[in-house]
Short mmCIF file of C-alpha atoms and ligand atoms in Angstrom, two decimals:
data_model
loop_
_atom_site.label_atom_id
_atom_site.label_comp_id
_atom_site.label_asym_id
_atom_site.label_seq_id
_atom_site.Cartn_x
_atom_site.Cartn_y
_atom_site.Cartn_z
CA UNK A 1 14.28 20.29 20.16
CA UNK A 2 10.81 21.08 21.19
CA UNK A 3 10.93 18.01 23.98
CA UNK A 4 8.08 18.32 25.68
CA UNK A 5 6.52 18.12 22.19
CA UNK A 6 3.55 16.35 21.62
CA UNK A 7 0.49 15.76 19.20
CA UNK A 8 -2.83 16.42 20.18
CA UNK A 9 -4.36 12.80 19.90
CA UNK A 10 -8.26 13.46 19.60
CA UNK A 11 -7.84 15.66 16.88
CA UNK A 12 -6.06 13.03 14.57
CA UNK A 13 -8.78 10.83 16.08
CA UNK A 14 -10.93 13.14 15.26
CA UNK A 15 -10.01 12.98 11.67
CA UNK A 16 -9.02 9.52 10.90
CA UNK A 17 -12.42 9.15 11.27
CA UNK A 18 -13.99 11.70 9.30
CA UNK A 19 -11.65 10.45 6.88
CA UNK A 20 -14.24 7.36 6.60
CA UNK A 21 -17.20 8.65 5.79
CA UNK A 22 -16.21 9.17 2.64
CA UNK A 23 -16.90 6.37 0.30
CA UNK A 24 -18.14 4.45 3.23
CA UNK A 25 -18.52 0.09 3.61
CA UNK A 26 -21.44 -1.65 4.82
CA UNK A 27 -19.91 -2.40 7.52
CA UNK A 28 -17.94 -0.32 9.16
CA UNK A 29 -15.20 0.10 6.83
CA UNK A 30 -14.02 2.28 4.15
CA UNK A 31 -13.98 1.72 -0.14
CA UNK A 32 -12.82 4.49 -1.33
CA UNK A 33 -10.86 3.13 -4.71
CA UNK A 34 -8.13 4.86 -6.61
CA UNK A 35 -9.60 8.33 -8.03
CA UNK A 36 -12.74 6.87 -7.76
CA UNK A 37 -15.05 9.68 -6.97
CA UNK A 38 -14.93 8.96 -3.66
CA UNK A 39 -11.24 8.86 -3.35
CA UNK A 40 -11.26 12.97 -5.20
CA UNK A 41 -13.43 13.94 -2.14
CA UNK A 42 -11.30 11.84 0.52
CA UNK A 43 -8.28 14.32 -1.38
CA UNK A 44 -10.30 17.49 -1.59
CA UNK A 45 -10.86 17.25 2.52
CA UNK A 46 -7.35 16.71 2.96
CA UNK A 47 -5.65 19.40 0.94
CA UNK A 48 -8.38 22.08 2.95
CA UNK A 49 -7.15 20.26 6.12
CA UNK A 50 -3.43 21.68 4.91
CA UNK A 51 -4.08 24.86 3.63
CA UNK A 52 -6.15 25.92 7.37
CA UNK A 53 -2.86 26.13 8.04
CA UNK A 54 -0.62 27.14 5.60
CA UNK A 55 0.36 24.46 4.10
CA UNK A 56 1.64 25.38 0.01
CA UNK A 57 0.56 22.50 -1.75
CA UNK A 58 1.96 21.09 -5.10
CA UNK A 59 0.39 18.00 -7.20
CA UNK A 60 2.54 15.96 -9.87
CA UNK A 61 1.50 14.91 -12.68
CA UNK A 62 0.84 10.82 -11.02
CA UNK A 63 -1.58 12.29 -8.17
CA UNK A 64 0.41 12.75 -6.41
CA UNK A 65 -0.06 16.08 -3.25
CA UNK A 66 3.34 17.31 -1.87
CA UNK A 67 1.97 19.91 1.51
CA UNK A 68 4.20 22.21 2.85
CA UNK A 69 4.94 23.98 5.96
CA UNK A 70 8.86 26.57 4.61
CA UNK A 71 11.60 25.38 7.13
CA UNK A 72 14.55 28.31 7.49
CA UNK A 73 16.38 26.61 4.75
CA UNK A 74 13.93 27.16 1.93
CA UNK A 75 17.87 25.50 0.70
CA UNK A 76 17.12 22.42 2.61
CA UNK A 77 14.88 19.83 1.19
CA UNK A 78 12.27 18.85 2.38
CA UNK A 79 11.09 16.24 5.43
CA UNK A 80 8.42 14.25 4.18
CA UNK A 81 5.82 12.29 6.09
CA UNK A 82 2.85 10.48 4.27
CA UNK A 83 0.58 7.24 3.14
CA UNK A 84 -2.64 7.15 1.18
CA UNK A 85 -5.44 7.97 1.11
CA UNK A 86 -7.12 5.00 -1.27
CA UNK A 87 -8.21 1.73 -0.01
CA UNK A 88 -9.03 -1.55 -0.87
CA UNK A 89 -12.90 -2.54 -1.74
CA UNK A 90 -13.51 -3.91 1.78
CA UNK A 91 -10.82 -1.88 3.83
CA UNK A 92 -10.43 -0.45 6.83
CA UNK A 93 -10.39 2.63 8.39
CA UNK A 94 -6.50 2.49 9.15
CA UNK A 95 -4.53 1.42 6.49
CA UNK A 96 -2.64 4.54 4.83
CA UNK A 97 -4.95 6.97 6.42
CA UNK A 98 -3.10 6.66 9.82
CA UNK A 99 0.14 7.99 7.14
CA UNK A 100 -1.59 10.84 5.48
CA UNK A 101 -3.09 12.16 9.04
CA UNK A 102 -0.80 11.47 10.90
CA UNK A 103 1.48 13.24 8.49
CA UNK A 104 -0.93 15.80 8.72
CA UNK A 105 -0.99 15.88 12.47
CA UNK A 106 3.19 16.92 12.38
CA UNK A 107 2.51 19.53 11.26
CA UNK A 108 -1.34 21.38 13.01
CA UNK A 109 0.42 20.29 16.32
CA UNK A 110 3.97 22.70 14.89
CA UNK A 111 2.17 24.75 13.29
CA UNK A 112 0.15 25.98 16.94
CA UNK A 113 3.45 26.09 18.36
CA UNK A 114 4.24 28.01 15.59
CA UNK A 115 7.57 25.44 15.22
CA UNK A 116 10.62 26.57 13.29
CA UNK A 117 11.72 24.22 11.73
CA UNK A 118 15.76 24.05 9.40
CA UNK A 119 13.87 22.65 6.79
CA UNK A 120 10.42 22.20 5.98
CA UNK A 121 7.99 19.61 6.85
CA UNK A 122 5.60 18.21 4.34
CA UNK A 123 2.66 15.83 4.83
CA UNK A 124 1.95 13.86 1.04
CA UNK A 125 -0.04 10.83 -0.29
CA UNK A 126 0.77 8.86 -2.31
CA UNK A 127 -1.92 7.92 -5.24
CA UNK A 128 -2.70 3.93 -5.76
CA UNK A 129 -0.50 2.45 -2.90
CA UNK A 130 -3.45 0.07 -3.49
CA UNK A 131 -3.35 -1.97 -6.40
CA UNK A 132 -6.65 -2.97 -6.03
CA UNK A 133 -8.28 -1.61 -8.98
CA UNK A 134 -5.07 -0.60 -10.89
CA UNK A 135 -2.96 -3.33 -10.82
CA UNK A 136 0.41 -2.62 -9.67
CA UNK A 137 0.07 -2.17 -6.23
CA UNK A 138 3.14 1.70 -5.57
CA UNK A 139 1.78 3.02 -8.82
CA UNK A 140 2.59 5.99 -8.22
CA UNK A 141 5.27 6.59 -5.50
CA UNK A 142 7.22 3.26 -8.40
CA UNK A 143 6.89 6.21 -11.16
CA UNK A 144 8.53 8.98 -8.36
CA UNK A 145 11.56 6.26 -7.40
CA UNK A 146 12.25 5.39 -11.35
CA UNK A 147 11.21 2.44 -10.84
CA UNK A 148 7.39 2.29 -13.56
CA UNK A 149 8.10 4.83 -16.83
CA UNK A 150 4.93 7.42 -16.35
CA UNK A 151 3.55 6.51 -19.72
CA UNK A 152 3.09 2.59 -18.83
CA UNK A 153 0.80 3.66 -15.63
CA UNK A 154 -1.17 6.61 -17.33
CA UNK A 155 -1.85 3.05 -19.43
CA UNK A 156 -3.25 1.08 -16.59
CA UNK A 157 -6.45 -0.07 -16.99
CA UNK A 158 -9.85 -0.53 -14.84
CA UNK A 159 -11.52 -3.82 -15.08
CA UNK A 160 -13.69 -1.85 -17.53
CA UNK A 161 -11.16 0.11 -19.68
CA UNK A 162 -10.43 3.49 -18.11
CA UNK A 163 -7.21 4.25 -17.28
CA UNK A 164 -5.60 6.51 -14.26
CA UNK A 165 -4.06 9.06 -16.65
CA UNK A 166 -7.66 9.54 -17.94
CA UNK A 167 -9.29 9.23 -13.99
CA UNK A 168 -6.07 11.50 -12.79
CA UNK A 169 -7.56 14.53 -14.52
CA UNK A 170 -11.19 13.21 -14.54
CA UNK A 171 -10.71 13.59 -10.81
CA UNK A 172 -8.89 16.66 -11.30
CA UNK A 173 -5.86 15.62 -10.00
CA UNK A 174 -3.17 16.26 -13.09
CA UNK A 175 -1.00 18.23 -12.04
CA UNK A 176 1.55 20.12 -13.97
CA UNK A 177 4.87 18.65 -11.08
CA UNK A 178 7.07 16.16 -13.54
CA UNK A 179 6.09 12.91 -11.42
CA UNK A 180 9.93 12.15 -9.65
CA UNK A 181 10.96 16.14 -9.23
CA UNK A 182 9.73 17.04 -6.46
CA UNK A 183 13.36 16.76 -4.44
CA UNK A 184 12.26 14.84 -0.45
CA UNK A 185 15.28 15.53 2.36
CA UNK A 186 14.05 11.89 3.54
CA UNK A 187 11.00 9.75 4.25
CA UNK A 188 9.03 8.63 7.18
CA UNK A 189 5.71 6.45 7.30
CA UNK A 190 3.47 5.81 9.79
CA UNK A 191 1.15 2.49 9.74
CA UNK A 192 -0.10 0.42 10.83
CA UNK A 193 1.44 -2.89 11.32
CA UNK A 194 -1.06 -5.82 9.26
CA UNK A 195 0.20 -8.10 10.83
CA UNK A 196 0.19 -10.05 14.67
CA UNK A 197 3.78 -8.58 16.02
CA UNK A 198 3.66 -5.27 17.53
CA UNK A 199 0.83 -7.24 19.38
CA UNK A 200 1.99 -10.50 20.00
CA UNK A 201 4.94 -8.64 22.15
CA UNK A 202 2.98 -6.18 23.54
CA UNK A 203 5.19 -3.26 22.02
CA UNK A 204 3.29 -0.52 20.46
CA UNK A 205 5.86 1.01 18.60
CA UNK A 206 7.60 -0.70 15.44
CA UNK A 207 11.25 0.66 13.88
CA UNK A 208 10.71 -0.18 10.49
CA UNK A 209 14.16 -1.78 8.81
CA UNK A 210 12.60 -2.91 5.35
CA UNK A 211 9.99 -4.24 3.67
CA UNK A 212 9.83 -8.14 2.21
CA UNK A 213 9.51 -9.10 -1.24
CA UNK A 214 6.76 -9.04 -3.46
CA UNK A 215 6.00 -10.54 -7.39
CA UNK A 216 2.79 -10.51 -8.89
CA UNK A 217 0.72 -12.43 -12.05
CA UNK A 218 -1.89 -12.24 -13.80
CA UNK A 219 -2.36 -16.37 -14.67
CA UNK A 220 -5.05 -17.08 -17.78
CA UNK A 221 -6.00 -20.83 -18.01
CA UNK A 222 -7.63 -21.83 -21.51
CA UNK A 223 -10.18 -24.92 -21.65
CA UNK A 224 -12.40 -24.59 -23.79
CA UNK A 225 -16.79 -23.97 -22.78
CA UNK A 226 -18.90 -26.73 -23.66
CA UNK A 227 -22.05 -27.97 -22.29
CA UNK A 228 -22.68 -29.49 -18.61
CA UNK A 229 -25.17 -31.78 -18.93
CA UNK A 230 -23.66 -33.83 -22.00
CA UNK A 231 -20.44 -34.15 -21.88
CA UNK A 232 -18.38 -36.51 -20.42
CA UNK A 233 -16.84 -35.89 -17.67
CA UNK A 234 -13.65 -37.63 -19.08
CA UNK A 235 -12.15 -35.75 -21.19
CA UNK A 236 -13.52 -32.03 -19.85
CA UNK A 237 -11.48 -29.46 -20.26
CA UNK A 238 -12.56 -27.87 -17.26
CA UNK A 239 -10.70 -24.36 -16.49
CA UNK A 240 -11.81 -24.03 -13.41
CA UNK A 241 -10.85 -27.40 -12.16
CA UNK A 242 -7.62 -26.76 -13.42
CA UNK A 243 -7.60 -23.39 -11.24
CA UNK A 244 -8.66 -24.97 -8.18
CA UNK A 245 -6.15 -27.07 -8.77
CA UNK A 246 -3.43 -24.70 -9.43
CA UNK A 247 -4.98 -22.25 -6.13
CA UNK A 248 -4.51 -25.58 -4.08
CA UNK A 249 -0.17 -25.40 -5.29
CA UNK A 250 0.00 -21.84 -4.43
CA UNK A 251 -1.01 -22.45 -1.74
CA UNK A 252 1.53 -25.54 -0.73
CA UNK A 253 4.26 -24.46 -2.42
CA UNK A 254 4.21 -21.21 0.71
CA UNK A 255 3.41 -23.38 3.34
CA UNK A 256 6.74 -25.60 1.92
CA UNK A 257 8.63 -22.71 2.40
CA UNK A 258 7.34 -22.53 6.08
CA UNK A 259 8.26 -20.32 7.50
CA UNK A 260 7.74 -16.74 6.67
CA UNK A 261 6.67 -17.51 2.44
CA UNK A 262 2.80 -16.32 1.33
CA UNK A 263 1.17 -16.96 -0.98
CA UNK A 264 -2.30 -14.82 -2.30
CA UNK A 265 -4.25 -15.97 -5.21
CA UNK A 266 -7.32 -12.80 -3.90
CA UNK A 267 -8.99 -12.31 -7.87
CA UNK A 268 -10.41 -14.22 -10.64
CA UNK A 269 -12.47 -14.09 -13.17
CA UNK A 270 -14.60 -16.89 -15.09
CA UNK A 271 -15.36 -17.32 -18.06
CA UNK A 272 -18.87 -16.86 -20.05
CA UNK A 273 -19.47 -17.24 -16.05
CA UNK A 274 -23.27 -19.68 -16.17
CA UNK A 275 -24.05 -22.67 -14.42
CA UNK A 276 -24.75 -24.79 -17.78
CA UNK A 277 -21.92 -24.67 -18.84
CA UNK A 278 -18.15 -26.22 -18.71
CA UNK A 279 -15.84 -23.50 -17.95
CA UNK A 280 -13.83 -22.49 -21.15
CA UNK A 281 -11.14 -19.34 -19.21
CA UNK A 282 -10.02 -18.93 -16.19
CA UNK A 283 -7.76 -15.21 -14.74
CA UNK A 284 -7.04 -14.50 -12.37
CA UNK A 285 -3.88 -13.03 -9.58
CA UNK A 286 -0.56 -14.98 -7.49
CA UNK A 287 0.66 -12.56 -5.75
CA UNK A 288 4.13 -14.55 -3.73
CA UNK A 289 5.50 -12.99 -0.53
CA UNK A 290 8.93 -13.48 1.18
CA UNK A 291 11.36 -11.05 2.89
CA UNK A 292 14.53 -13.48 1.16
CA UNK A 293 15.04 -12.83 -2.17
CA UNK A 294 16.35 -16.40 -2.72
CA UNK A 295 13.67 -17.85 -1.14
CA UNK A 296 11.09 -15.89 -3.09
CA UNK A 297 12.64 -17.24 -6.92
CA UNK A 298 12.49 -19.76 -5.54
CA UNK A 299 8.79 -19.49 -4.63
CA UNK A 300 8.32 -17.99 -8.57
CA UNK A 301 9.85 -21.05 -10.04
CA UNK A 302 8.61 -23.42 -8.43
CA UNK A 303 4.93 -22.29 -9.31
CA UNK A 304 5.73 -21.59 -13.10
CA UNK A 305 6.34 -25.64 -12.94
CA UNK A 306 3.22 -26.31 -10.74
CA UNK A 307 1.40 -23.99 -13.34
CA UNK A 308 3.33 -26.54 -16.65
CA UNK A 309 1.99 -29.21 -14.71
CA UNK A 310 -1.90 -28.15 -13.90
CA UNK A 311 -2.32 -27.36 -17.08
CA UNK A 312 -1.12 -30.34 -18.98
CA UNK A 313 -2.68 -32.99 -16.92
CA UNK A 314 -6.14 -30.50 -17.38
CA UNK A 315 -5.00 -30.10 -21.09
CA UNK A 316 -5.65 -25.97 -20.67
CA UNK A 317 -3.62 -24.12 -22.98
CA UNK A 318 -1.70 -21.61 -19.60
CA UNK A 319 -0.71 -17.90 -19.38
CA UNK A 320 1.36 -16.79 -16.98
CA UNK A 321 2.66 -12.89 -16.68
CA UNK A 322 4.32 -11.67 -14.23
CA UNK A 323 3.46 -7.88 -13.19
CA UNK A 324 5.65 -6.84 -11.03
CA UNK A 325 8.65 -7.57 -9.47
CA UNK A 326 9.29 -6.13 -6.22
CA UNK A 327 12.52 -7.34 -4.14
CA UNK A 328 12.49 -6.75 -0.15
CA UNK A 329 14.53 -3.63 0.69
CA UNK A 330 16.28 -1.93 3.26
CA UNK A 331 15.10 1.26 4.71
CA UNK A 332 17.77 3.80 5.74
CA UNK A 333 19.64 3.74 8.69
CA UNK A 334 19.68 7.68 10.08
CA UNK A 335 16.15 7.19 9.86
CA UNK A 336 15.88 4.04 11.17
CA UNK A 337 17.40 5.35 14.40
CA UNK A 338 15.61 8.74 13.62
CA UNK A 339 12.33 6.23 14.81
CA UNK A 340 14.29 4.02 17.08
CA UNK A 341 15.65 6.98 19.45
CA UNK A 342 12.55 8.87 19.43
CA UNK A 343 10.45 5.68 20.38
CA UNK A 344 13.00 5.21 23.09
CA UNK A 345 13.38 9.04 23.96
CA UNK A 346 9.58 9.29 24.25
CA UNK A 347 9.19 5.51 27.02
CA UNK A 348 7.60 3.66 24.86
CA UNK A 349 7.94 0.12 24.18
CA UNK A 350 9.33 -0.98 20.70
CA UNK A 351 11.19 -3.39 18.43
CA UNK A 352 12.84 -3.35 15.05
CA UNK A 353 10.31 -5.49 12.34
CA UNK A 354 9.81 -5.69 8.41
CA UNK A 355 7.39 -4.88 6.71
CA UNK A 356 4.91 -7.49 5.46
CA UNK A 357 3.17 -4.88 3.51
CA UNK A 358 4.07 -2.98 0.54
CA UNK A 359 3.97 0.14 1.32
CA UNK A 360 5.32 3.50 -0.89
CA UNK A 361 7.46 4.27 1.36
CA UNK A 362 8.98 0.77 0.01
CA UNK A 363 9.35 2.49 -3.42
CA UNK A 364 10.45 5.96 -3.13
CA UNK A 365 13.36 4.12 -1.12
CA UNK A 366 15.14 4.33 -3.43
CA UNK A 367 15.74 7.32 -4.03
CA UNK A 368 15.04 9.69 -1.03
CA UNK A 369 16.37 8.09 2.48
CA UNK A 370 13.34 6.50 3.80
CA UNK A 371 11.89 4.57 6.93
CA UNK A 372 8.87 3.30 8.88
CA UNK A 373 6.87 3.19 11.47
CA UNK A 374 4.63 0.94 13.45
CA UNK A 375 1.26 0.70 15.33
CA UNK A 376 -0.84 -2.65 16.07
CA UNK A 377 -3.68 -3.07 14.71
CA UNK A 378 -6.61 -5.45 16.56
CA UNK A 379 -5.69 -9.31 15.80
CA UNK A 380 -3.26 -8.30 12.80
CA UNK A 381 -5.97 -7.95 10.58
CA UNK A 382 -5.49 -5.02 7.54
CA UNK A 383 -6.97 -5.84 4.72
CA UNK A 384 -11.12 -5.36 6.45
CA UNK A 385 -13.34 -3.22 7.54
CA UNK A 386 -13.11 -4.18 11.28
CA UNK A 387 -9.60 -3.37 11.29
CA UNK A 388 -9.10 -0.66 13.60
CA UNK A 389 -6.60 0.08 15.85
CA UNK A 390 -6.37 2.42 20.04
CA UNK A 391 -6.22 5.31 20.03
CA UNK A 392 -3.18 5.62 22.87
CA UNK A 393 -1.36 3.53 19.87
CA UNK A 394 -1.94 6.17 17.04
CA UNK A 395 -1.65 9.17 19.19
CA UNK A 396 2.08 7.75 20.34
CA UNK A 397 2.67 5.88 16.57
CA UNK A 398 2.54 10.13 15.93
CA UNK A 399 4.80 11.21 19.10
CA UNK A 400 7.53 9.20 17.31
CA UNK A 401 7.02 10.58 13.66
CA UNK A 402 6.50 13.97 15.37
CA UNK A 403 9.83 13.91 17.47
CA UNK A 404 12.55 12.00 14.65
CA UNK A 405 11.16 15.02 11.48
CA UNK A 406 11.56 17.34 14.41
CA UNK A 407 15.33 15.16 13.99
CA UNK A 408 15.52 15.10 10.84
CA UNK A 409 14.77 18.34 9.99
CA UNK A 410 16.65 20.42 12.39
C1 GLV B 501 -0.50 -3.07 0.33
O1 GLV B 501 -1.78 -3.11 0.39
C2 GLV B 501 -0.45 -4.64 -0.70
O2 GLV B 501 0.61 -4.70 0.56
O3 GLV B 501 -0.42 -5.16 -0.64
MN1 MN B 502 -0.86 0.93 3.02
MN1 MN B 503 -3.29 -2.04 2.55
#
């Protein structure tokens, strides 16, 4: 082992800041939605950096990028680390980006020191983790893990009808390797925690043991368009008032199943969206999450019953399509141990933690031994342009990643 090797925290920070300039947000964050021109530019920057240190690049037909630094033993499957470069519409500089560039920083450090590893090491970029432009989230890592069909994934469309398949081709990232064929021996993903636990516990490293389950739905409520002035209040079939009622229930059911249940309505379309027409149709998303599969199933049952009751009360028709069911996952014990030992050996305060956010690692773990490394972020805030993390914490997480990857690749 190379006990004394540490990553270059300044270089890691500078790379994160350089990536943030691509698809900049309005308030200091980033807006680099999946498969946009900005996403292409971010990918190009990453690929260029990897080529500078002699990595070979493989791109699969979901646009996932595998940058490889060869090892001594080409018969062994590579030990990989990575995350995503796409962001939320009002995204921060760190969500996803940190994990990709921490993996790159590990490869840069080993390149500079001319360290040979047994297995090859890789930095990986997964396509469309956020699920913001194309739902559901983590779709390309999901195809990799055999959880989604490729044809289904290619056909997922954004709000303007453009599909993942078309957009991959348009930005030049429709690779020729069938997704899932690129084998990995292990995968680690470094990420900001996106929650308040590490900060509250004054710990620098979260050893992630698994991720909570989540279910995503598309809901449509249909009432009747009608004149805002001349239609009496009694007898209206106002789809937006019904939606407001149902959204209140979605929030309440998570409170009822405290402490871990969370629920969110984040996206909505109101039709015809005219101030003097009673809204006849409302479409919105629902996101339910829980670390316990039984509680998540109970959330689903309550949500469906509430939908029926609310629709009845408001005289609207309803449709609920569950577009994603992601059960809770547990990570691989050897990968967890590699992260935990690395954090301990390096003297960082650490704790085990379950991820509240979804991650590509939560998909890939179905087929590859996997774990994650969390570092704190200020106030636990994420999916917000103000998302921020301390350079020293990012560097610590990257040092843990380096050490754990070296141990797994030995
Ligand atoms: C991804 O960011 C998610 O957890 O929804
Ligand atoms: Mn992320
Ligand atoms: Mn995210």
